[in-house]
Coordinates of C-alpha atoms and ligand atoms in Angstrom, one line a residue:
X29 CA 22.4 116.9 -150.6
X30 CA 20.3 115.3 -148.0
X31 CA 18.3 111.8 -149.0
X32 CA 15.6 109.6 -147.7
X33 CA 17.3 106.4 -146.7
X34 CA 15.9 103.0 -146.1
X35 CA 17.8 99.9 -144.2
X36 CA 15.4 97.1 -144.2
X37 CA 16.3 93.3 -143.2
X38 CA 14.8 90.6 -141.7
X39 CA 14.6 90.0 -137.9
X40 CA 17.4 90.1 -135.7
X41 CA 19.8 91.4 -138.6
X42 CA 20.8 93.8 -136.5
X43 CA 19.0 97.0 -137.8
X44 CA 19.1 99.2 -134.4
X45 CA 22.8 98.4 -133.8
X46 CA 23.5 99.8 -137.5
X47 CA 21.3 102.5 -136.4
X48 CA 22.9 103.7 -133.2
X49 CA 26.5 103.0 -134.6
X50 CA 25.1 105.8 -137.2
X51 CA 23.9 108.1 -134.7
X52 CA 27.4 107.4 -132.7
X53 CA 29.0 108.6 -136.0
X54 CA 27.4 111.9 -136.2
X55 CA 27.9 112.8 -132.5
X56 CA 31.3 111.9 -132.8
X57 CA 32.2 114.2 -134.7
X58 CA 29.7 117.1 -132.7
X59 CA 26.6 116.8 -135.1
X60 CA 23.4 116.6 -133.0
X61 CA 20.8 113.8 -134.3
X62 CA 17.2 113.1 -133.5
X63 CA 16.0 109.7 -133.4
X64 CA 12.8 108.4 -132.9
X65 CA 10.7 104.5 -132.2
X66 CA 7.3 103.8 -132.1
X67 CA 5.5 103.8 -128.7
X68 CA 4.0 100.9 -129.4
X69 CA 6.8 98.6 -128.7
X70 CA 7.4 98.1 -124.7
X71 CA 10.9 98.0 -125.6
X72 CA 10.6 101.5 -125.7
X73 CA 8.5 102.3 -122.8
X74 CA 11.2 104.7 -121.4
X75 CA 12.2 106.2 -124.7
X76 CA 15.2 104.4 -125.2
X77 CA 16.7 102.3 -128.6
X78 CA 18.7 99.7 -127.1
X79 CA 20.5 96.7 -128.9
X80 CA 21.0 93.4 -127.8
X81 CA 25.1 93.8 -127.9
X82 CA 24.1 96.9 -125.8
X83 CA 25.0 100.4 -127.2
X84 CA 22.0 102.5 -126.5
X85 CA 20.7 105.8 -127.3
X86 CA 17.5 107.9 -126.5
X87 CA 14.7 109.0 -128.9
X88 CA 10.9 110.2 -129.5
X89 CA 8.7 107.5 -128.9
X90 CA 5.6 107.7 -132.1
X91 CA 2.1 107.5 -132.3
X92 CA 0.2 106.9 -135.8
X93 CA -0.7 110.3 -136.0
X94 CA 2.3 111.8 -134.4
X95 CA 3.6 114.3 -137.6
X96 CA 7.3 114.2 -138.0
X97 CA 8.0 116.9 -140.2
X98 CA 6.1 119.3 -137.7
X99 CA 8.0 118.2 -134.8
X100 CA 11.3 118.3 -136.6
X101 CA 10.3 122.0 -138.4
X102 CA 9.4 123.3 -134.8
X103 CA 12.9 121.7 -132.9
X104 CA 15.3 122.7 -135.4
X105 CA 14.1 126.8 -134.7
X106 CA 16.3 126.2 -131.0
X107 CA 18.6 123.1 -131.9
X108 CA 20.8 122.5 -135.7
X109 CA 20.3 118.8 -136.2
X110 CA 22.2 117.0 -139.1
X111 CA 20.2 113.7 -139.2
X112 CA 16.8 111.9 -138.1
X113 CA 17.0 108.4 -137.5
X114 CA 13.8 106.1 -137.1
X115 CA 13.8 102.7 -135.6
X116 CA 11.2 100.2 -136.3
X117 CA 10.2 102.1 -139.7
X118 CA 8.0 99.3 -140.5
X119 CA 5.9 100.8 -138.3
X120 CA 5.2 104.1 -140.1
X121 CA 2.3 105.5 -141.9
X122 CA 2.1 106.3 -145.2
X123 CA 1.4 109.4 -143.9
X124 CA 4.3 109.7 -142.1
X125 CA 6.8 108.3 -144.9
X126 CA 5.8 111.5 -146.7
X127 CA 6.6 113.9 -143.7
X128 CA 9.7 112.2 -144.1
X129 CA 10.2 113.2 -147.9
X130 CA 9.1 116.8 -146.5
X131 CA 12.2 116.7 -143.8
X132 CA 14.6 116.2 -146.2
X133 CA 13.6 118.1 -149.6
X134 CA 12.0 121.4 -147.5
X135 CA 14.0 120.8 -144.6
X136 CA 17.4 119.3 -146.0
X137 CA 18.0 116.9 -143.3
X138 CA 19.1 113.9 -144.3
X139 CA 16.9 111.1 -143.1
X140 CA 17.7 107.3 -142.1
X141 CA 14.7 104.6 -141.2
X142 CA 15.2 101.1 -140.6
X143 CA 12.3 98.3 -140.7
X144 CA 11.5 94.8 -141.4
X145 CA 10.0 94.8 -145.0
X146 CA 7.7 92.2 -144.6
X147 CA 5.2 91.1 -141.4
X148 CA 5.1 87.3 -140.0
X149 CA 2.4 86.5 -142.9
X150 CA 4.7 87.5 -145.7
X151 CA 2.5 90.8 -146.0
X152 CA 4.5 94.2 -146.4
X153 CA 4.2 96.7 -143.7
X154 CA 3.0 100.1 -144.8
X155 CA 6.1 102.0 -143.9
X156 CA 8.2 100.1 -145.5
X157 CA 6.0 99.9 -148.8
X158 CA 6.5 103.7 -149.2
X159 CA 10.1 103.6 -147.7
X160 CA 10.8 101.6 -150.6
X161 CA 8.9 103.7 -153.2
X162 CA 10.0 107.0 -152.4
X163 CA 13.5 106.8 -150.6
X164 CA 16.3 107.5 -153.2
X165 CA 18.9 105.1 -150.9
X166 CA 17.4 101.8 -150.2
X167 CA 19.9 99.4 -148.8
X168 CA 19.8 96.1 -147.4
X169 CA 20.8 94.8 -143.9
X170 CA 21.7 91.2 -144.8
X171 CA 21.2 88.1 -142.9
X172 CA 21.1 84.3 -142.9
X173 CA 18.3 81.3 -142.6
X174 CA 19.5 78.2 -140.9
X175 CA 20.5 76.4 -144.2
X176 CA 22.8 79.4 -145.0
X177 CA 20.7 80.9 -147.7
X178 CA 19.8 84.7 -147.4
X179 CA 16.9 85.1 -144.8
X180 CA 14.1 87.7 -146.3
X181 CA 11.4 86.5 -144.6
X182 CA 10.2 87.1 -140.7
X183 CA 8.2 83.9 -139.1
X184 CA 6.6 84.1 -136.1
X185 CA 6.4 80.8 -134.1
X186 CA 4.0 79.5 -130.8
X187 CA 5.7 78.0 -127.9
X188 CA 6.8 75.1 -130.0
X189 CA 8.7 76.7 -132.5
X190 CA 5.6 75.7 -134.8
X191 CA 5.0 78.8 -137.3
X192 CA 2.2 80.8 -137.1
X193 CA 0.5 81.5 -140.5
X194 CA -2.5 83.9 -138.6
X195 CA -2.6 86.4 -136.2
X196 CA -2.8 90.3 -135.6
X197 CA 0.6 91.9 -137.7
X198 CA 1.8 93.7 -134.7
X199 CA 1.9 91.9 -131.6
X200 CA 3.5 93.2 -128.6
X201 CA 6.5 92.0 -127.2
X202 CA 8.6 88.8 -127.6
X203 CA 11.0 89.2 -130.2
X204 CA 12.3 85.7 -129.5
X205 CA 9.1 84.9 -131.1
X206 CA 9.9 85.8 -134.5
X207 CA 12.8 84.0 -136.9
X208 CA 14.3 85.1 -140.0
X209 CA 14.0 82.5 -143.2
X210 CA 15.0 82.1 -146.4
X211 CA 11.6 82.1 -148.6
X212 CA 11.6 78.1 -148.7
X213 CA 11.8 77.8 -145.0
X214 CA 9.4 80.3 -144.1
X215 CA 6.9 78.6 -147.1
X216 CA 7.5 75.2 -146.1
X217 CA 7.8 76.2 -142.1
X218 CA 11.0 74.8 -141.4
X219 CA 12.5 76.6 -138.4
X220 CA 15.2 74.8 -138.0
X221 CA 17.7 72.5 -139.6
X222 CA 17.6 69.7 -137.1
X223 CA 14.1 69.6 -135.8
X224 CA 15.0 66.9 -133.5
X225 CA 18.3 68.2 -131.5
X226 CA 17.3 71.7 -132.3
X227 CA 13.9 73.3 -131.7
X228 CA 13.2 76.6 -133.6
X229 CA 12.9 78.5 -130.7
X230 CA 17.0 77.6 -129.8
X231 CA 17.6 78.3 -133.4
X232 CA 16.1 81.9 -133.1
X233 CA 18.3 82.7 -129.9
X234 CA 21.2 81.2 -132.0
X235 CA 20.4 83.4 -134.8
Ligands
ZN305 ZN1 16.4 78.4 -145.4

């Protein structure tokens, strides 16, 4: 039975290596896949998910009103596909979430998005707001703050390593920019544990 599944984590969890070990999976074993990031991140200028320990793979680059369960209807008439995958989930519409409950309850392909739950101000992202209503497998990608607590939260920081409480949610570019925190940390704005020896910037890379 195919579901709608959701992976969410903080930053740098490593959500896109889980997702193309997943993809990997399937063509192993001779199941084609479709996977799919938004065009707005220059990462994926050239329609490719890559991870920083280097596996890559290449996928649809999305628009807001791109319509995913059109696309995948109209492909699937020339090529069998046994999953979607979706990078970056976060950055989905509500719209879109639902052509995703439409790909796998009319279309019976199972489904797999991954995306940060909340942005740099602690404020849900839309994607992952219905991701997390309406997929039946929600599952977390776990990672640490720099006390050793579980991170949850995403902070963006300036130059500094100071954290940034304002701002646009999506910002291009730079994800040394962003840290994942426990809630405390990213409350109090603690980005590291040693703010003399070890800036929060360092801490990020380290992370
Ligand atoms: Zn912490």
């Amino acid at each position: 039975m195919a579901k709608l599944h959701f992976y969410y984590s903080a930053m740098n969890a490593g959500k896109t290596t889980t997702l193309l070990q997943s993809n990997y999976n399937y063509q192993e074993r001779g199941m084609s896949t479709l996977l799919f990031i938004p065009a707005i991140d220059i990462r994926h200028a050239q329609g490719i998910i890559s991870s920083r320990i280097g596996l890559n793979a290449e996928a649809h680059a999305f628009e807001p009103n791109f319509n995913f369960y059109d696309f995948v209807k109209n492909y699937i008439q020339n090529t069998k596909i046994s999953c979607v995958l979706i990078d970056e989930a976060q950055f989905l519409t509500k719209e879109q979430v639902l052509q995703l409950t439409r790909i796998v309850d009319e279309l019976k392909i199972p489904t797999l998005a991954y995306g940060l739950r909340s942005d740099f101000m602690g404020e849900p992202f839309e994607g992952s707001r219905y991701l997390l209503a309406w997929a039946e497998d929600v599952s977390e990608i776990k990672t640490i703050c720099h006390c050793g607590r579980k991170a949850t939260m995403n902070a963006r920081m300036d130059n500094n390593g100071k954290v940034l409480r304002e701002g646009e949610q999506i910002e291009i570019g730079g994800n040394d920019r962003y840290i994942a925190l426990c809630r405390k940390h990213f409350m109090n704005g603690e980005t590291s544990s040693n703010r003399e020896l070890n800036t929060g910037y360092n801490a990020a890379r380290a992370g």
